[in-house]
Amino acid sequence: STPDDIIICEAYIKFCESEGNLGVFYDHLRAHGLDRKRMQQFERPILQEPVYFPSIKTGLINAFTDYLRILKTVHSGADLARSVLFSKHLLDGKCAPLVVSAIGVQANPNASPEELIAALGATLEARQMVCASLEANAGNSGGARDLLYLDLALESHARLLVERSLASLSERSVATALLLAVESLAYSLRFGAPPAPPRATSGDEDETTQRAAAADAAQAEQTRELVEGL
């Protein structure tokens, strides 16, 4: 899902509340920068008009109101922000600002492709810091638990950014996004492997490739050791 889904969900609720008034539906979309043409260009295009079902109006409004609450929680980064708050005392001081910036980009329905890629990079940099902190707090069960929850929230946030960015990026930028996605996967499968090498500060795709390859190599070695120990 994307932040646009919040706007569409709100519009459909208003559509139902207005007894199926299409003008109300499209007025809400236009007020938030959406129109039919843009929805038809989505990765999963919306090609049909909304349908009004008077016999189940109340049930639909209740169901979509619950769904809207979930969408807002996901795209506001509420769970991620809460996890950062619980783990802040265990983290590098640079981690929280990185997460806050990434949350802000994901919550912005008008974020540019470049901003989405930058937010994905910031999310992965935060994950690297969390991994380092996990190793430093291995003996602290409470702290390790909070850090694991934070890493899960960062992984989910990275997935949202990847899914959202792929529909609007150039071919070259798609390659960068996919390499960053591979790096995120490597962090998720580390099994306690040694910390990944320092992240490059440049946005150059070659450096991104090297980081992803190094992270994957560390994972492969740890997986081999794990299998040999069985």
JSON list of C-alpha atoms in Angstrom, two decimals:
[
{"chain": "A", "resi": 1, "resn": "SER", "atom": "CA", "xyz": [0.00, 0.00, 0.00]},
{"chain": "A", "resi": 2, "resn": "THR", "atom": "CA", "xyz": [0.96, 3.66, -0.36]},
{"chain": "A", "resi": 3, "resn": "PRO", "atom": "CA", "xyz": [-0.16, 6.95, 1.25]},
{"chain": "A", "resi": 4, "resn": "ASP", "atom": "CA", "xyz": [-2.48, 7.40, -1.75]},
{"chain": "A", "resi": 5, "resn": "ASP", "atom": "CA", "xyz": [-4.53, 4.48, -0.38]},
{"chain": "A", "resi": 6, "resn": "ILE", "atom": "CA", "xyz": [-5.38, 6.62, 2.65]},
{"chain": "A", "resi": 7, "resn": "ILE", "atom": "CA", "xyz": [-6.87, 9.31, 0.40]},
{"chain": "A", "resi": 8, "resn": "ILE", "atom": "CA", "xyz": [-8.79, 6.76, -1.70]},
{"chain": "A", "resi": 9, "resn": "CYS", "atom": "CA", "xyz": [-10.13, 5.02, 1.40]},
{"chain": "A", "resi": 10, "resn": "GLU", "atom": "CA", "xyz": [-11.30, 8.35, 2.86]},
{"chain": "A", "resi": 11, "resn": "ALA", "atom": "CA", "xyz": [-12.95, 9.23, -0.46]},
{"chain": "A", "resi": 12, "resn": "TYR", "atom": "CA", "xyz": [-14.83, 5.92, -0.57]},
{"chain": "A", "resi": 13, "resn": "ILE", "atom": "CA", "xyz": [-16.11, 6.40, 2.98]},
{"chain": "A", "resi": 14, "resn": "LYS", "atom": "CA", "xyz": [-17.39, 9.86, 2.02]},
{"chain": "A", "resi": 15, "resn": "PHE", "atom": "CA", "xyz": [-18.89, 8.33, -1.14]},
{"chain": "A", "resi": 16, "resn": "CYS", "atom": "CA", "xyz": [-20.87, 5.84, 0.95]},
{"chain": "A", "resi": 17, "resn": "GLU", "atom": "CA", "xyz": [-21.92, 8.48, 3.47]},
{"chain": "A", "resi": 18, "resn": "SER", "atom": "CA", "xyz": [-23.25, 10.66, 0.63]},
{"chain": "A", "resi": 19, "resn": "GLU", "atom": "CA", "xyz": [-25.43, 7.83, -0.72]},
{"chain": "A", "resi": 20, "resn": "GLY", "atom": "CA", "xyz": [-23.12, 7.13, -3.67]},
{"chain": "A", "resi": 21, "resn": "ASN", "atom": "CA", "xyz": [-22.39, 10.68, -4.82]},
{"chain": "A", "resi": 22, "resn": "LEU", "atom": "CA", "xyz": [-19.47, 10.41, -7.28]},
{"chain": "A", "resi": 23, "resn": "GLY", "atom": "CA", "xyz": [-18.88, 14.16, -7.07]},
{"chain": "A", "resi": 24, "resn": "VAL", "atom": "CA", "xyz": [-18.06, 13.84, -3.36]},
{"chain": "A", "resi": 25, "resn": "PHE", "atom": "CA", "xyz": [-15.67, 10.98, -4.12]},
{"chain": "A", "resi": 26, "resn": "TYR", "atom": "CA", "xyz": [-13.72, 12.84, -6.80]},
{"chain": "A", "resi": 27, "resn": "ASP", "atom": "CA", "xyz": [-13.79, 16.16, -4.95]},
{"chain": "A", "resi": 28, "resn": "HIS", "atom": "CA", "xyz": [-11.96, 14.53, -2.04]},
{"chain": "A", "resi": 29, "resn": "LEU", "atom": "CA", "xyz": [-9.40, 12.98, -4.40]},
{"chain": "A", "resi": 30, "resn": "ARG", "atom": "CA", "xyz": [-8.75, 16.29, -6.20]},
{"chain": "A", "resi": 31, "resn": "ALA", "atom": "CA", "xyz": [-8.37, 18.12, -2.89]},
{"chain": "A", "resi": 32, "resn": "HIS", "atom": "CA", "xyz": [-5.46, 15.78, -2.11]},
{"chain": "A", "resi": 33, "resn": "GLY", "atom": "CA", "xyz": [-3.79, 15.79, -5.54]},
{"chain": "A", "resi": 34, "resn": "LEU", "atom": "CA", "xyz": [-5.35, 12.63, -7.00]},
{"chain": "A", "resi": 35, "resn": "ASP", "atom": "CA", "xyz": [-7.47, 12.20, -10.11]},
{"chain": "A", "resi": 36, "resn": "ARG", "atom": "CA", "xyz": [-8.74, 9.45, -12.41]},
{"chain": "A", "resi": 37, "resn": "LYS", "atom": "CA", "xyz": [-5.73, 9.64, -14.72]},
{"chain": "A", "resi": 38, "resn": "ARG", "atom": "CA", "xyz": [-3.24, 9.17, -11.91]},
{"chain": "A", "resi": 39, "resn": "MET", "atom": "CA", "xyz": [-5.18, 6.23, -10.45]},
{"chain": "A", "resi": 40, "resn": "GLN", "atom": "CA", "xyz": [-5.25, 4.61, -13.90]},
{"chain": "A", "resi": 41, "resn": "GLN", "atom": "CA", "xyz": [-1.43, 4.77, -13.95]},
{"chain": "A", "resi": 42, "resn": "PHE", "atom": "CA", "xyz": [-0.93, 2.94, -10.64]},
{"chain": "A", "resi": 43, "resn": "GLU", "atom": "CA", "xyz": [1.04, -0.31, -10.71]},
{"chain": "A", "resi": 44, "resn": "ARG", "atom": "CA", "xyz": [-2.35, -1.88, -9.93]},
{"chain": "A", "resi": 45, "resn": "PRO", "atom": "CA", "xyz": [-4.52, 0.59, -11.86]},
{"chain": "A", "resi": 46, "resn": "ILE", "atom": "CA", "xyz": [-7.98, 1.63, -10.69]},
{"chain": "A", "resi": 47, "resn": "LEU", "atom": "CA", "xyz": [-10.08, 1.66, -13.84]},
{"chain": "A", "resi": 48, "resn": "GLN", "atom": "CA", "xyz": [-13.67, 1.45, -12.57]},
{"chain": "A", "resi": 49, "resn": "GLU", "atom": "CA", "xyz": [-15.93, 3.90, -10.77]},
{"chain": "A", "resi": 50, "resn": "PRO", "atom": "CA", "xyz": [-16.72, 3.11, -7.12]},
{"chain": "A", "resi": 51, "resn": "VAL", "atom": "CA", "xyz": [-19.94, 1.16, -6.62]},
{"chain": "A", "resi": 52, "resn": "TYR", "atom": "CA", "xyz": [-22.54, 2.07, -4.02]},
{"chain": "A", "resi": 53, "resn": "PHE", "atom": "CA", "xyz": [-24.29, -0.76, -2.14]},
{"chain": "A", "resi": 54, "resn": "PRO", "atom": "CA", "xyz": [-27.14, 0.81, -0.13]},
{"chain": "A", "resi": 55, "resn": "SER", "atom": "CA", "xyz": [-28.11, -2.48, 1.55]},
{"chain": "A", "resi": 56, "resn": "ILE", "atom": "CA", "xyz": [-24.71, -2.83, 3.25]},
{"chain": "A", "resi": 57, "resn": "LYS", "atom": "CA", "xyz": [-23.80, 0.87, 3.56]},
{"chain": "A", "resi": 58, "resn": "THR", "atom": "CA", "xyz": [-23.25, 0.83, 7.34]},
{"chain": "A", "resi": 59, "resn": "GLY", "atom": "CA", "xyz": [-21.15, -2.32, 7.24]},
{"chain": "A", "resi": 60, "resn": "LEU", "atom": "CA", "xyz": [-18.96, -0.93, 4.45]},
{"chain": "A", "resi": 61, "resn": "ILE", "atom": "CA", "xyz": [-18.41, 2.35, 6.28]},
{"chain": "A", "resi": 62, "resn": "ASN", "atom": "CA", "xyz": [-17.42, 0.50, 9.45]},
{"chain": "A", "resi": 63, "resn": "ALA", "atom": "CA", "xyz": [-15.10, -1.90, 7.58]},
{"chain": "A", "resi": 64, "resn": "PHE", "atom": "CA", "xyz": [-13.37, 0.86, 5.61]},
{"chain": "A", "resi": 65, "resn": "THR", "atom": "CA", "xyz": [-13.06, 3.02, 8.73]},
{"chain": "A", "resi": 66, "resn": "ASP", "atom": "CA", "xyz": [-11.18, 0.17, 10.42]},
{"chain": "A", "resi": 67, "resn": "TYR", "atom": "CA", "xyz": [-9.04, -0.29, 7.30]},
{"chain": "A", "resi": 68, "resn": "LEU", "atom": "CA", "xyz": [-8.33, 3.45, 7.22]},
{"chain": "A", "resi": 69, "resn": "ARG", "atom": "CA", "xyz": [-7.10, 3.29, 10.81]},
{"chain": "A", "resi": 70, "resn": "ILE", "atom": "CA", "xyz": [-4.67, 0.52, 9.84]},
{"chain": "A", "resi": 71, "resn": "LEU", "atom": "CA", "xyz": [-3.44, 2.44, 6.78]},
{"chain": "A", "resi": 72, "resn": "LYS", "atom": "CA", "xyz": [-2.81, 5.56, 8.83]},
{"chain": "A", "resi": 73, "resn": "THR", "atom": "CA", "xyz": [-0.91, 3.58, 11.46]},
{"chain": "A", "resi": 74, "resn": "VAL", "atom": "CA", "xyz": [1.28, 1.93, 8.83]},
{"chain": "A", "resi": 75, "resn": "HIS", "atom": "CA", "xyz": [2.02, 5.03, 6.78]},
{"chain": "A", "resi": 76, "resn": "SER", "atom": "CA", "xyz": [2.37, 7.43, 9.68]},
{"chain": "A", "resi": 77, "resn": "GLY", "atom": "CA", "xyz": [5.21, 5.26, 10.97]},
{"chain": "A", "resi": 78, "resn": "ALA", "atom": "CA", "xyz": [3.55, 5.13, 14.39]},
{"chain": "A", "resi": 79, "resn": "ASP", "atom": "CA", "xyz": [4.83, 1.63, 15.23]},
{"chain": "A", "resi": 80, "resn": "LEU", "atom": "CA", "xyz": [8.30, 2.50, 13.99]},
{"chain": "A", "resi": 81, "resn": "ALA", "atom": "CA", "xyz": [8.40, 5.75, 15.97]},
{"chain": "A", "resi": 82, "resn": "ARG", "atom": "CA", "xyz": [7.26, 3.92, 19.10]},
{"chain": "A", "resi": 83, "resn": "SER", "atom": "CA", "xyz": [9.98, 1.30, 18.66]},
{"chain": "A", "resi": 84, "resn": "VAL", "atom": "CA", "xyz": [12.63, 4.01, 18.31]},
{"chain": "A", "resi": 85, "resn": "LEU", "atom": "CA", "xyz": [11.37, 5.64, 21.49]},
{"chain": "A", "resi": 86, "resn": "PHE", "atom": "CA", "xyz": [11.67, 2.38, 23.46]},
{"chain": "A", "resi": 87, "resn": "SER", "atom": "CA", "xyz": [15.16, 1.66, 22.11]},
{"chain": "A", "resi": 88, "resn": "LYS", "atom": "CA", "xyz": [16.60, 5.17, 21.97]},
{"chain": "A", "resi": 89, "resn": "HIS", "atom": "CA", "xyz": [18.86, 4.72, 25.00]},
{"chain": "A", "resi": 90, "resn": "LEU", "atom": "CA", "xyz": [20.55, 1.75, 23.29]},
{"chain": "A", "resi": 91, "resn": "LEU", "atom": "CA", "xyz": [21.15, 3.41, 19.92]},
{"chain": "A", "resi": 92, "resn": "ASP", "atom": "CA", "xyz": [23.76, 5.57, 18.29]},
{"chain": "A", "resi": 93, "resn": "GLY", "atom": "CA", "xyz": [22.65, 9.20, 18.45]},
{"chain": "A", "resi": 94, "resn": "LYS", "atom": "CA", "xyz": [22.45, 9.36, 14.66]},
{"chain": "A", "resi": 95, "resn": "CYS", "atom": "CA", "xyz": [19.91, 6.55, 14.38]},
{"chain": "A", "resi": 96, "resn": "ALA", "atom": "CA", "xyz": [16.74, 8.33, 15.55]},
{"chain": "A", "resi": 97, "resn": "PRO", "atom": "CA", "xyz": [17.11, 11.29, 13.12]},
{"chain": "A", "resi": 98, "resn": "LEU", "atom": "CA", "xyz": [17.59, 8.84, 10.25]},
{"chain": "A", "resi": 99, "resn": "VAL", "atom": "CA", "xyz": [14.39, 7.03, 11.17]},
{"chain": "A", "resi": 100, "resn": "VAL", "atom": "CA", "xyz": [12.42, 10.25, 11.60]},
{"chain": "A", "resi": 101, "resn": "SER", "atom": "CA", "xyz": [13.49, 11.46, 8.16]},
{"chain": "A", "resi": 102, "resn": "ALA", "atom": "CA", "xyz": [12.50, 8.13, 6.56]},
{"chain": "A", "resi": 103, "resn": "ILE", "atom": "CA", "xyz": [9.09, 8.21, 8.26]},
{"chain": "A", "resi": 104, "resn": "GLY", "atom": "CA", "xyz": [8.51, 11.74, 6.97]},
{"chain": "A", "resi": 105, "resn": "VAL", "atom": "CA", "xyz": [9.20, 10.73, 3.37]},
{"chain": "A", "resi": 106, "resn": "GLN", "atom": "CA", "xyz": [6.94, 7.67, 3.50]},
{"chain": "A", "resi": 107, "resn": "ALA", "atom": "CA", "xyz": [4.10, 9.74, 4.99]},
{"chain": "A", "resi": 108, "resn": "ASN", "atom": "CA", "xyz": [4.38, 12.30, 2.17]},
{"chain": "A", "resi": 109, "resn": "PRO", "atom": "CA", "xyz": [2.18, 11.25, -0.80]},
{"chain": "A", "resi": 110, "resn": "ASN", "atom": "CA", "xyz": [4.08, 13.69, -3.04]},
{"chain": "A", "resi": 111, "resn": "ALA", "atom": "CA", "xyz": [7.58, 12.44, -2.23]},
{"chain": "A", "resi": 112, "resn": "SER", "atom": "CA", "xyz": [9.83, 12.35, -5.29]},
{"chain": "A", "resi": 113, "resn": "PRO", "atom": "CA", "xyz": [11.56, 9.14, -6.46]},
{"chain": "A", "resi": 114, "resn": "GLU", "atom": "CA", "xyz": [14.88, 10.57, -5.32]},
{"chain": "A", "resi": 115, "resn": "GLU", "atom": "CA", "xyz": [13.47, 11.21, -1.84]},
{"chain": "A", "resi": 116, "resn": "LEU", "atom": "CA", "xyz": [12.15, 7.64, -1.67]},
{"chain": "A", "resi": 117, "resn": "ILE", "atom": "CA", "xyz": [15.58, 6.22, -2.55]},
{"chain": "A", "resi": 118, "resn": "ALA", "atom": "CA", "xyz": [17.26, 8.48, 0.01]},
{"chain": "A", "resi": 119, "resn": "ALA", "atom": "CA", "xyz": [14.72, 7.38, 2.66]},
{"chain": "A", "resi": 120, "resn": "LEU", "atom": "CA", "xyz": [15.41, 3.73, 1.83]},
{"chain": "A", "resi": 121, "resn": "GLY", "atom": "CA", "xyz": [19.14, 4.34, 2.24]},
{"chain": "A", "resi": 122, "resn": "ALA", "atom": "CA", "xyz": [18.51, 6.05, 5.59]},
{"chain": "A", "resi": 123, "resn": "THR", "atom": "CA", "xyz": [16.38, 3.12, 6.73]},
{"chain": "A", "resi": 124, "resn": "LEU", "atom": "CA", "xyz": [19.13, 0.64, 5.91]},
{"chain": "A", "resi": 125, "resn": "GLU", "atom": "CA", "xyz": [21.75, 2.77, 7.63]},
{"chain": "A", "resi": 126, "resn": "ALA", "atom": "CA", "xyz": [19.53, 2.74, 10.72]},
{"chain": "A", "resi": 127, "resn": "ARG", "atom": "CA", "xyz": [19.22, -1.06, 10.45]},
{"chain": "A", "resi": 128, "resn": "GLN", "atom": "CA", "xyz": [23.00, -1.37, 10.41]},
{"chain": "A", "resi": 129, "resn": "MET", "atom": "CA", "xyz": [23.18, 0.68, 13.61]},
{"chain": "A", "resi": 130, "resn": "VAL", "atom": "CA", "xyz": [20.50, -1.48, 15.21]},
{"chain": "A", "resi": 131, "resn": "CYS", "atom": "CA", "xyz": [22.43, -4.64, 14.27]},
{"chain": "A", "resi": 132, "resn": "ALA", "atom": "CA", "xyz": [25.56, -3.24, 15.89]},
{"chain": "A", "resi": 133, "resn": "SER", "atom": "CA", "xyz": [23.58, -2.33, 19.00]},
{"chain": "A", "resi": 134, "resn": "LEU", "atom": "CA", "xyz": [22.05, -5.82, 19.13]},
{"chain": "A", "resi": 135, "resn": "GLU", "atom": "CA", "xyz": [25.51, -7.35, 19.27]},
{"chain": "A", "resi": 136, "resn": "ALA", "atom": "CA", "xyz": [26.58, -4.92, 21.98]},
{"chain": "A", "resi": 137, "resn": "ASN", "atom": "CA", "xyz": [23.47, -5.72, 24.06]},
{"chain": "A", "resi": 138, "resn": "ALA", "atom": "CA", "xyz": [23.33, -9.49, 23.49]},
{"chain": "A", "resi": 139, "resn": "GLY", "atom": "CA", "xyz": [23.28, -10.11, 27.24]},
{"chain": "A", "resi": 140, "resn": "ASN", "atom": "CA", "xyz": [20.49, -7.62, 27.88]},
{"chain": "A", "resi": 141, "resn": "SER", "atom": "CA", "xyz": [17.30, -9.59, 27.17]},
{"chain": "A", "resi": 142, "resn": "GLY", "atom": "CA", "xyz": [14.97, -6.60, 27.55]},
{"chain": "A", "resi": 143, "resn": "GLY", "atom": "CA", "xyz": [17.12, -4.33, 25.42]},
{"chain": "A", "resi": 144, "resn": "ALA", "atom": "CA", "xyz": [17.67, -7.01, 22.78]},
{"chain": "A", "resi": 145, "resn": "ARG", "atom": "CA", "xyz": [13.91, -7.57, 22.54]},
{"chain": "A", "resi": 146, "resn": "ASP", "atom": "CA", "xyz": [13.24, -3.86, 21.99]},
{"chain": "A", "resi": 147, "resn": "LEU", "atom": "CA", "xyz": [15.98, -3.69, 19.36]},
{"chain": "A", "resi": 148, "resn": "LEU", "atom": "CA", "xyz": [14.56, -6.71, 17.54]},
{"chain": "A", "resi": 149, "resn": "TYR", "atom": "CA", "xyz": [11.13, -5.09, 17.44]},
{"chain": "A", "resi": 150, "resn": "LEU", "atom": "CA", "xyz": [12.75, -1.95, 16.06]},
{"chain": "A", "resi": 151, "resn": "ASP", "atom": "CA", "xyz": [14.58, -3.91, 13.38]},
{"chain": "A", "resi": 152, "resn": "LEU", "atom": "CA", "xyz": [11.33, -5.62, 12.36]},
{"chain": "A", "resi": 153, "resn": "ALA", "atom": "CA", "xyz": [9.65, -2.22, 12.06]},
{"chain": "A", "resi": 154, "resn": "LEU", "atom": "CA", "xyz": [12.57, -0.91, 9.98]},
{"chain": "A", "resi": 155, "resn": "GLU", "atom": "CA", "xyz": [12.39, -3.98, 7.73]},
{"chain": "A", "resi": 156, "resn": "SER", "atom": "CA", "xyz": [8.69, -3.36, 7.15]},
{"chain": "A", "resi": 157, "resn": "HIS", "atom": "CA", "xyz": [9.34, 0.31, 6.45]},
{"chain": "A", "resi": 158, "resn": "ALA", "atom": "CA", "xyz": [12.04, -0.56, 3.93]},
{"chain": "A", "resi": 159, "resn": "ARG", "atom": "CA", "xyz": [9.61, -2.90, 2.15]},
{"chain": "A", "resi": 160, "resn": "LEU", "atom": "CA", "xyz": [7.00, -0.15, 1.91]},
{"chain": "A", "resi": 161, "resn": "LEU", "atom": "CA", "xyz": [9.55, 2.24, 0.43]},
{"chain": "A", "resi": 162, "resn": "VAL", "atom": "CA", "xyz": [10.71, -0.33, -2.13]},
{"chain": "A", "resi": 163, "resn": "GLU", "atom": "CA", "xyz": [7.17, -1.22, -3.21]},
{"chain": "A", "resi": 164, "resn": "ARG", "atom": "CA", "xyz": [6.21, 2.43, -3.53]},
{"chain": "A", "resi": 165, "resn": "SER", "atom": "CA", "xyz": [9.35, 3.51, -5.39]},
{"chain": "A", "resi": 166, "resn": "LEU", "atom": "CA", "xyz": [9.46, 0.78, -8.05]},
{"chain": "A", "resi": 167, "resn": "ALA", "atom": "CA", "xyz": [6.40, 2.14, -9.86]},
{"chain": "A", "resi": 168, "resn": "SER", "atom": "CA", "xyz": [7.90, 5.59, -10.44]},
{"chain": "A", "resi": 169, "resn": "LEU", "atom": "CA", "xyz": [11.67, 5.15, -10.84]},
{"chain": "A", "resi": 170, "resn": "SER", "atom": "CA", "xyz": [13.83, 5.26, -13.93]},
{"chain": "A", "resi": 171, "resn": "GLU", "atom": "CA", "xyz": [15.54, 2.04, -15.02]},
{"chain": "A", "resi": 172, "resn": "ARG", "atom": "CA", "xyz": [18.84, 3.12, -13.43]},
{"chain": "A", "resi": 173, "resn": "SER", "atom": "CA", "xyz": [17.16, 4.11, -10.17]},
{"chain": "A", "resi": 174, "resn": "VAL", "atom": "CA", "xyz": [15.18, 0.85, -10.11]},
{"chain": "A", "resi": 175, "resn": "ALA", "atom": "CA", "xyz": [18.52, -0.99, -10.13]},
{"chain": "A", "resi": 176, "resn": "THR", "atom": "CA", "xyz": [19.64, 1.04, -7.11]},
{"chain": "A", "resi": 177, "resn": "ALA", "atom": "CA", "xyz": [16.36, 0.36, -5.28]},
{"chain": "A", "resi": 178, "resn": "LEU", "atom": "CA", "xyz": [16.64, -3.37, -5.94]},
{"chain": "A", "resi": 179, "resn": "LEU", "atom": "CA", "xyz": [20.23, -3.47, -4.69]},
{"chain": "A", "resi": 180, "resn": "LEU", "atom": "CA", "xyz": [19.18, -1.68, -1.53]},
{"chain": "A", "resi": 181, "resn": "ALA", "atom": "CA", "xyz": [16.34, -4.21, -1.17]},
{"chain": "A", "resi": 182, "resn": "VAL", "atom": "CA", "xyz": [18.89, -7.03, -1.41]},
{"chain": "A", "resi": 183, "resn": "GLU", "atom": "CA", "xyz": [20.96, -5.34, 1.27]},
{"chain": "A", "resi": 184, "resn": "SER", "atom": "CA", "xyz": [17.86, -5.13, 3.48]},
{"chain": "A", "resi": 185, "resn": "LEU", "atom": "CA", "xyz": [17.23, -8.85, 2.92]},
{"chain": "A", "resi": 186, "resn": "ALA", "atom": "CA", "xyz": [20.81, -9.61, 3.91]},
{"chain": "A", "resi": 187, "resn": "TYR", "atom": "CA", "xyz": [20.31, -7.78, 7.22]},
{"chain": "A", "resi": 188, "resn": "SER", "atom": "CA", "xyz": [17.12, -9.80, 7.81]},
{"chain": "A", "resi": 189, "resn": "LEU", "atom": "CA", "xyz": [18.95, -13.11, 7.28]},
{"chain": "A", "resi": 190, "resn": "ARG", "atom": "CA", "xyz": [22.16, -12.41, 9.16]},
{"chain": "A", "resi": 191, "resn": "PHE", "atom": "CA", "xyz": [21.74, -15.03, 11.96]},
{"chain": "A", "resi": 192, "resn": "GLY", "atom": "CA", "xyz": [24.10, -13.01, 14.13]},
{"chain": "A", "resi": 193, "resn": "ALA", "atom": "CA", "xyz": [26.79, -12.59, 11.47]},
{"chain": "A", "resi": 194, "resn": "PRO", "atom": "CA", "xyz": [29.56, -10.01, 12.01]},
{"chain": "A", "resi": 195, "resn": "PRO", "atom": "CA", "xyz": [28.55, -6.38, 11.39]},
{"chain": "A", "resi": 196, "resn": "ALA", "atom": "CA", "xyz": [28.25, -5.39, 7.76]},
{"chain": "A", "resi": 197, "resn": "PRO", "atom": "CA", "xyz": [30.98, -3.11, 6.39]},
{"chain": "A", "resi": 198, "resn": "PRO", "atom": "CA", "xyz": [30.48, 0.67, 6.79]},
{"chain": "A", "resi": 199, "resn": "ARG", "atom": "CA", "xyz": [27.90, 2.08, 4.41]},
{"chain": "A", "resi": 200, "resn": "ALA", "atom": "CA", "xyz": [29.19, 4.25, 1.58]},
{"chain": "A", "resi": 201, "resn": "THR", "atom": "CA", "xyz": [28.09, 7.87, 1.70]},
{"chain": "A", "resi": 202, "resn": "SER", "atom": "CA", "xyz": [27.91, 8.22, -2.07]},
{"chain": "A", "resi": 203, "resn": "GLY", "atom": "CA", "xyz": [24.77, 7.29, -4.00]},
{"chain": "A", "resi": 204, "resn": "ASP", "atom": "CA", "xyz": [26.81, 5.60, -6.69]},
{"chain": "A", "resi": 205, "resn": "GLU", "atom": "CA", "xyz": [25.31, 2.29, -7.80]},
{"chain": "A", "resi": 206, "resn": "ASP", "atom": "CA", "xyz": [28.74, 0.58, -7.82]},
{"chain": "A", "resi": 207, "resn": "GLU", "atom": "CA", "xyz": [29.20, 1.31, -4.14]},
{"chain": "A", "resi": 208, "resn": "THR", "atom": "CA", "xyz": [25.66, 0.11, -3.44]},
{"chain": "A", "resi": 209, "resn": "THR", "atom": "CA", "xyz": [26.48, -3.11, -5.29]},
{"chain": "A", "resi": 210, "resn": "GLN", "atom": "CA", "xyz": [29.61, -3.58, -3.18]},
{"chain": "A", "resi": 211, "resn": "ARG", "atom": "CA", "xyz": [27.66, -3.07, 0.06]},
{"chain": "A", "resi": 212, "resn": "ALA", "atom": "CA", "xyz": [24.96, -5.52, -0.98]},
{"chain": "A", "resi": 213, "resn": "ALA", "atom": "CA", "xyz": [27.56, -8.09, -2.07]},
{"chain": "A", "resi": 214, "resn": "ALA", "atom": "CA", "xyz": [29.50, -7.72, 1.19]},
{"chain": "A", "resi": 215, "resn": "ALA", "atom": "CA", "xyz": [26.32, -8.12, 3.25]},
{"chain": "A", "resi": 216, "resn": "ASP", "atom": "CA", "xyz": [25.31, -11.18, 1.25]},
{"chain": "A", "resi": 217, "resn": "ALA", "atom": "CA", "xyz": [28.81, -12.67, 1.61]},
{"chain": "A", "resi": 218, "resn": "ALA", "atom": "CA", "xyz": [28.64, -12.29, 5.40]},
{"chain": "A", "resi": 219, "resn": "GLN", "atom": "CA", "xyz": [25.23, -13.97, 5.37]},
{"chain": "A", "resi": 220, "resn": "ALA", "atom": "CA", "xyz": [26.42, -16.82, 3.17]},
{"chain": "A", "resi": 221, "resn": "GLU", "atom": "CA", "xyz": [29.38, -17.51, 5.47]},
{"chain": "A", "resi": 222, "resn": "GLN", "atom": "CA", "xyz": [27.18, -17.48, 8.57]},
{"chain": "A", "resi": 223, "resn": "THR", "atom": "CA", "xyz": [24.64, -19.78, 6.91]},
{"chain": "A", "resi": 224, "resn": "ARG", "atom": "CA", "xyz": [27.44, -22.22, 5.97]},
{"chain": "A", "resi": 225, "resn": "GLU", "atom": "CA", "xyz": [28.70, -22.29, 9.56]},
{"chain": "A", "resi": 226, "resn": "LEU", "atom": "CA", "xyz": [25.15, -22.80, 10.81]},
{"chain": "A", "resi": 227, "resn": "VAL", "atom": "CA", "xyz": [24.56, -25.75, 8.46]},
{"chain": "A", "resi": 228, "resn": "GLU", "atom": "CA", "xyz": [27.93, -27.36, 9.31]},
{"chain": "A", "resi": 229, "resn": "GLY", "atom": "CA", "xyz": [27.03, -27.21, 12.97]},
{"chain": "A", "resi": 230, "resn": "LEU", "atom": "CA", "xyz": [23.82, -29.18, 12.53]}
]
